[in-house]
mmCIF file of C-alpha atoms in Angstrom:
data_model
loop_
_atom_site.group_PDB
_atom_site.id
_atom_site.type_symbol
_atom_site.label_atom_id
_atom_site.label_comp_id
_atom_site.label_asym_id
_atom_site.label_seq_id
_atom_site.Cartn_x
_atom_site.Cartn_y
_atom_site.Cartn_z
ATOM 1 C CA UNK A 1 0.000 0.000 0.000
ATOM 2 C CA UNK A 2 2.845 2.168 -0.600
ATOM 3 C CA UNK A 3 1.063 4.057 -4.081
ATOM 4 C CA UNK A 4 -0.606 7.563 -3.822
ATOM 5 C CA UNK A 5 -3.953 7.642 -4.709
ATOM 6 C CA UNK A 6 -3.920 8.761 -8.223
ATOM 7 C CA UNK A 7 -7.395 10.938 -8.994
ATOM 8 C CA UNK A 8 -8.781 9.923 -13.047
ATOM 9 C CA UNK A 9 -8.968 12.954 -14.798
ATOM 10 C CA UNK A 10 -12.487 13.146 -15.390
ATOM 11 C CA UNK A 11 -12.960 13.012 -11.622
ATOM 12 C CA UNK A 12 -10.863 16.169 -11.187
ATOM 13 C CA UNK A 13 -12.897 17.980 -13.935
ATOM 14 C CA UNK A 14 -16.394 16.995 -12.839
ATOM 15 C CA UNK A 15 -15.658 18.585 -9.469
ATOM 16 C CA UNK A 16 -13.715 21.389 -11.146
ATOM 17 C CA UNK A 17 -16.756 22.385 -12.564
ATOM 18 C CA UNK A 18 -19.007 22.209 -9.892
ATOM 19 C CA UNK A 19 -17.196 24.453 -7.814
ATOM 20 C CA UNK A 20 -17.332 27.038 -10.355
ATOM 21 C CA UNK A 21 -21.247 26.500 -10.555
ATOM 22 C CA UNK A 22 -21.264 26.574 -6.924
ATOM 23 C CA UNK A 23 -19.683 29.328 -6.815
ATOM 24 C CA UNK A 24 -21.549 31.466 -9.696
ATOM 25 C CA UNK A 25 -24.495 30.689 -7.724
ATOM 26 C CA UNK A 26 -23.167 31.867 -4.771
ATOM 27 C CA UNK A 27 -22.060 35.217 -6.571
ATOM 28 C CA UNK A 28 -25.694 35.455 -8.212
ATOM 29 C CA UNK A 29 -27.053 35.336 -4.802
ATOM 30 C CA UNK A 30 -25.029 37.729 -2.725
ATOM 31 C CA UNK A 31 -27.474 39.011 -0.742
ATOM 32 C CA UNK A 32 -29.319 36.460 0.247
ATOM 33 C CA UNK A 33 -26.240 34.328 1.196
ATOM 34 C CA UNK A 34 -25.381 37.171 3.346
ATOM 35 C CA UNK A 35 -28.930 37.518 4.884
ATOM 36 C CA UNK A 36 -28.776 33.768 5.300
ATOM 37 C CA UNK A 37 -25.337 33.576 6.640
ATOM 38 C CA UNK A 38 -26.188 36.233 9.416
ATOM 39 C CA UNK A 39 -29.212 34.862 10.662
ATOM 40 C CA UNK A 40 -27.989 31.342 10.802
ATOM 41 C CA UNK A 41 -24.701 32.705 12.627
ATOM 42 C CA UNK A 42 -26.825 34.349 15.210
ATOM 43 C CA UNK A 43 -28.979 31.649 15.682
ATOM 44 C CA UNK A 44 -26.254 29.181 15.673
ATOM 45 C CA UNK A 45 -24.254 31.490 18.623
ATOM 46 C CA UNK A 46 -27.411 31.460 20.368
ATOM 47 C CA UNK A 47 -27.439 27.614 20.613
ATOM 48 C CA UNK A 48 -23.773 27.725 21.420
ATOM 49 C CA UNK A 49 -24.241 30.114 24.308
ATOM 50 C CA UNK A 50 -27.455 28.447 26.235
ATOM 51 C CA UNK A 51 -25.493 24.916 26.053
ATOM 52 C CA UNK A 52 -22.714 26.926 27.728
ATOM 53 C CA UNK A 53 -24.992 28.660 30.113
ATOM 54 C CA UNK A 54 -27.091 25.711 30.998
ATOM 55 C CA UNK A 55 -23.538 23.967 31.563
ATOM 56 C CA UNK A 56 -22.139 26.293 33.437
ATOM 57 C CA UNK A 57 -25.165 26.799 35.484
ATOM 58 C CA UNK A 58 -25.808 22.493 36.154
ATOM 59 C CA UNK A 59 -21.779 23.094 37.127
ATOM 60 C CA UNK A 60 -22.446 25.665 39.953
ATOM 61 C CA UNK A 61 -25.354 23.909 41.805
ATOM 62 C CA UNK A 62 -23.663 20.538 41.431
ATOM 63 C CA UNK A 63 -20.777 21.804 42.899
ATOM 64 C CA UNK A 64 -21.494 24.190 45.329
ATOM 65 C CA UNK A 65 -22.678 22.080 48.244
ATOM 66 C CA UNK A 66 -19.575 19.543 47.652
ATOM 67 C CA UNK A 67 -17.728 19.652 51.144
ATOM 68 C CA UNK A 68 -14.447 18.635 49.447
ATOM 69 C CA UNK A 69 -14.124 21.022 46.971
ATOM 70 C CA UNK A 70 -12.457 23.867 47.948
ATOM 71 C CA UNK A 71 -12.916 26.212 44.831
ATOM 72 C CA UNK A 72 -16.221 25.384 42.395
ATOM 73 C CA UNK A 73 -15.488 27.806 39.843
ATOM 74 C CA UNK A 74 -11.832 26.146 38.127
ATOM 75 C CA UNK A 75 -14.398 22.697 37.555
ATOM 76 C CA UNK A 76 -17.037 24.897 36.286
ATOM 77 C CA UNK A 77 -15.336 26.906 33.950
ATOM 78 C CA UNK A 78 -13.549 23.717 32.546
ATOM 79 C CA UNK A 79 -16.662 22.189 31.505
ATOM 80 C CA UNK A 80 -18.168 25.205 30.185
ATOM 81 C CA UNK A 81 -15.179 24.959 27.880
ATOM 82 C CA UNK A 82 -15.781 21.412 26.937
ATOM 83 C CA UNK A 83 -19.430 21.990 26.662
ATOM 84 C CA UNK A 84 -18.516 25.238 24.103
ATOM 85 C CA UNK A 85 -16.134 22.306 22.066
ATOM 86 C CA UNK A 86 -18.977 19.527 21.596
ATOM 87 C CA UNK A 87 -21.875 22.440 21.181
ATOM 88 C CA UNK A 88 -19.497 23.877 18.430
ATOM 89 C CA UNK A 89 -19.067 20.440 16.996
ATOM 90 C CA UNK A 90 -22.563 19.911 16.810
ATOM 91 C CA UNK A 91 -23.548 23.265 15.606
ATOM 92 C CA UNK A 92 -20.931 23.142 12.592
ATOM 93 C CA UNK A 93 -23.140 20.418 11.279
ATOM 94 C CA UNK A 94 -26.446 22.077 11.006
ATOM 95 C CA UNK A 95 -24.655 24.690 9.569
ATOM 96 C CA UNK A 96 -22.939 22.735 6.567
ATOM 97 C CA UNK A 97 -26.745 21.494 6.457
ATOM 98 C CA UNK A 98 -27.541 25.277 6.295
ATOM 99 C CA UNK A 99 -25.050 26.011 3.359
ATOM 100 C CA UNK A 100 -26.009 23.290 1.497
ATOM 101 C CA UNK A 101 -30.485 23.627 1.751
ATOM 102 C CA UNK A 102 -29.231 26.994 0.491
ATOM 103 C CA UNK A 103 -27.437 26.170 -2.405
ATOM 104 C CA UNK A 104 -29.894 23.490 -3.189
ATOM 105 C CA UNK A 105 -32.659 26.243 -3.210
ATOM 106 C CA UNK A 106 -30.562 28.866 -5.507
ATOM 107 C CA UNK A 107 -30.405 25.789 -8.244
ATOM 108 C CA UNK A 108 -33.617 25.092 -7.756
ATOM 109 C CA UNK A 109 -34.693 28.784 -8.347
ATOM 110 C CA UNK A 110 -32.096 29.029 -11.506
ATOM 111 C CA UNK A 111 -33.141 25.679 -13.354
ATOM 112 C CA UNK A 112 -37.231 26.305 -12.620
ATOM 113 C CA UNK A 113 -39.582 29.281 -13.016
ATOM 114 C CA UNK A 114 -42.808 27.862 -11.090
ATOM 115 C CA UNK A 115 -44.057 27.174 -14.219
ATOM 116 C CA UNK A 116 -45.839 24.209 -14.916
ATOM 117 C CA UNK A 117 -43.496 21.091 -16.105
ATOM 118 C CA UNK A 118 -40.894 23.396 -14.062
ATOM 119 C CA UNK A 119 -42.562 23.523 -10.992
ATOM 120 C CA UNK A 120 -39.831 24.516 -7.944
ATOM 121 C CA UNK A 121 -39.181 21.732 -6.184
ATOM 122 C CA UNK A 122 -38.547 23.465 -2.698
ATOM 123 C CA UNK A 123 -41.502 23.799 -0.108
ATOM 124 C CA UNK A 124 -43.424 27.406 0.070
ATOM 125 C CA UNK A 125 -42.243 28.254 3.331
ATOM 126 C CA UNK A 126 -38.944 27.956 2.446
ATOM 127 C CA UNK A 127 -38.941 30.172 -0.508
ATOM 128 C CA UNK A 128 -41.287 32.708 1.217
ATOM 129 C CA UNK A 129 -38.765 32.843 4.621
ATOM 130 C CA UNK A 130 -35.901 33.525 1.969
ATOM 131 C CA UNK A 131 -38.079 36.340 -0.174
ATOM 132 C CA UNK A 132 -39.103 37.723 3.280
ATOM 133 C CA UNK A 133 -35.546 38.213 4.533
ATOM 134 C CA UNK A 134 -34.285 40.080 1.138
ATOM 135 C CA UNK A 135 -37.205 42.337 1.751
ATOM 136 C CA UNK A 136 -36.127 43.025 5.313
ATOM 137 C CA UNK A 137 -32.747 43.507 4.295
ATOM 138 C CA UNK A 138 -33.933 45.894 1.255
ATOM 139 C CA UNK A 139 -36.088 47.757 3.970
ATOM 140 C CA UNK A 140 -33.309 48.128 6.539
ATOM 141 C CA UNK A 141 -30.933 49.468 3.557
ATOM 142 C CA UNK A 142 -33.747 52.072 2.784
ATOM 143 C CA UNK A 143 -34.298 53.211 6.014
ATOM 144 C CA UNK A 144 -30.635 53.917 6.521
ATOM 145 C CA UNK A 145 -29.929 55.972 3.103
ATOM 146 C CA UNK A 146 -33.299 57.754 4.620
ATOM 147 C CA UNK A 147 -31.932 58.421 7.825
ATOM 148 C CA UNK A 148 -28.364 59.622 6.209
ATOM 149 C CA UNK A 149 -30.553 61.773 4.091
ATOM 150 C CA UNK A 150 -31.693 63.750 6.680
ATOM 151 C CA UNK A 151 -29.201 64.172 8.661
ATOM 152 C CA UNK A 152 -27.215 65.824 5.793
ATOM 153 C CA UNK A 153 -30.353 68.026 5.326
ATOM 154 C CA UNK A 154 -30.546 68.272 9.184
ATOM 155 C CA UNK A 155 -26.752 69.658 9.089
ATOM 156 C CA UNK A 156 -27.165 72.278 5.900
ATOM 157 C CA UNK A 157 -30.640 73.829 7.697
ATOM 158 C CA UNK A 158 -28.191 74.266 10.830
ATOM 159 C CA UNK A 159 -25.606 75.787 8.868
ATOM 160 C CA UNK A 160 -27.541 78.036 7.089
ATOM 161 C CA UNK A 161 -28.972 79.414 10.176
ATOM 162 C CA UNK A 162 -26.413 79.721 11.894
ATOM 163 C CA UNK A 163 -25.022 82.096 9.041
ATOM 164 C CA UNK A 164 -28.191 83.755 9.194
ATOM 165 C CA UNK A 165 -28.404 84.353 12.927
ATOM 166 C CA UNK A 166 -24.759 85.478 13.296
ATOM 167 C CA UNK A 167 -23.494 89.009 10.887
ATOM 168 C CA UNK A 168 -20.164 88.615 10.285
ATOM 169 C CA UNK A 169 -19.403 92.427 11.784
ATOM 170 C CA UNK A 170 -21.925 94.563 13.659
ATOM 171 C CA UNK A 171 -24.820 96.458 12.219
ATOM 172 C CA UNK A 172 -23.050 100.254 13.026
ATOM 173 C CA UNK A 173 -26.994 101.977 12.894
ATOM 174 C CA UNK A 174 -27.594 99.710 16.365
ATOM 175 C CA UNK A 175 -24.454 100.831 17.971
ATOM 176 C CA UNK A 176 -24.899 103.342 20.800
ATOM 177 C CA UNK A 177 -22.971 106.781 20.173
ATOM 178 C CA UNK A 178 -22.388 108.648 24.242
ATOM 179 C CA UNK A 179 -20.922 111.559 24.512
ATOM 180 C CA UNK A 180 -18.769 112.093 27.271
#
């Protein structure tokens, strides 16, 4: 058993070329993958952080009334550690799952139009949570070119009246002549 592995050529091109589709239909999806990305990140770091928690928190009452241990906290934060390892572990996989329903539904929407004979093969929830989160993102983007737009109007009103309010050099028809 001393030989490499030799690939066959055709095996290297086949997956040569579906990493470029792959990744075309990543490109042609942008958005969404970013939408997607972020949500699943959050709710994937929310996961992490209750396994850690409810660790952590198991830890402390299982420990606290031990006579023999001097110091809970060392024991504690070790398996919150651990726990943060195998929930990470875990996680990872649902998130590969993730990527992939993902790049199964961008084929899907590329090769069929709804159409029948080309009828989309993903379920109506699915395509309606990913068309609701582009319009949330869409909103959020409007909202903040909104909010930029008037604060730049907010800041030339406040400029202009603050050249208004303030001459430059002293009216001399308000200035008080005494004689003394």
């Amino acid at each position: 058993h001393g030989r490499p592995v030799v690939f066959p050529k055709q095996w290297y091109q086949r997956r040569v070329r579906a990493c470029k589709k792959v990744f075309g239909l990543l490109l042609s999806n942008v958005v969404r993958v970013g939408v997607i990305n972020c949500v699943g990140m959050f709710i994937l770091f929310i996961g992490k952080f209750l396994v850690v928690i409810v660790t952590a928190i198991l830890g402390y009452f299982m420990m606290k009334n031990d006579d023999d241990l001097y110091f809970w906290a060392i024991p504690v934060l070790i398996a919150s550690i651990f726990a943060f390892a195998v929930a990470h572990t875990f996680f990872s996989v649902y998130e590969i799952g993730i990527d992939a329903i993902f790049i199964c539904f961008a084929e899907d929407e590329t090769k069929n139009d709804g159409t029948p004979g080309r009828e989309y093969y993903m379920s109506k929830n699915l395509m309606e949570w990913v068309d609701n989160s582009g319009e949330a993102i869409k909103n959020l983007r409007r909202k903040k070119k909104q909010q930029k737009a008037q604060a730049r109007v907010g800041k030339s009103n406040d400029v202009a009246s603050s050249k208004q309010t303030t001459p430059m050099y002293p009216d001399l028809n308000e200035m008080e002549m005494t004689d003394k």
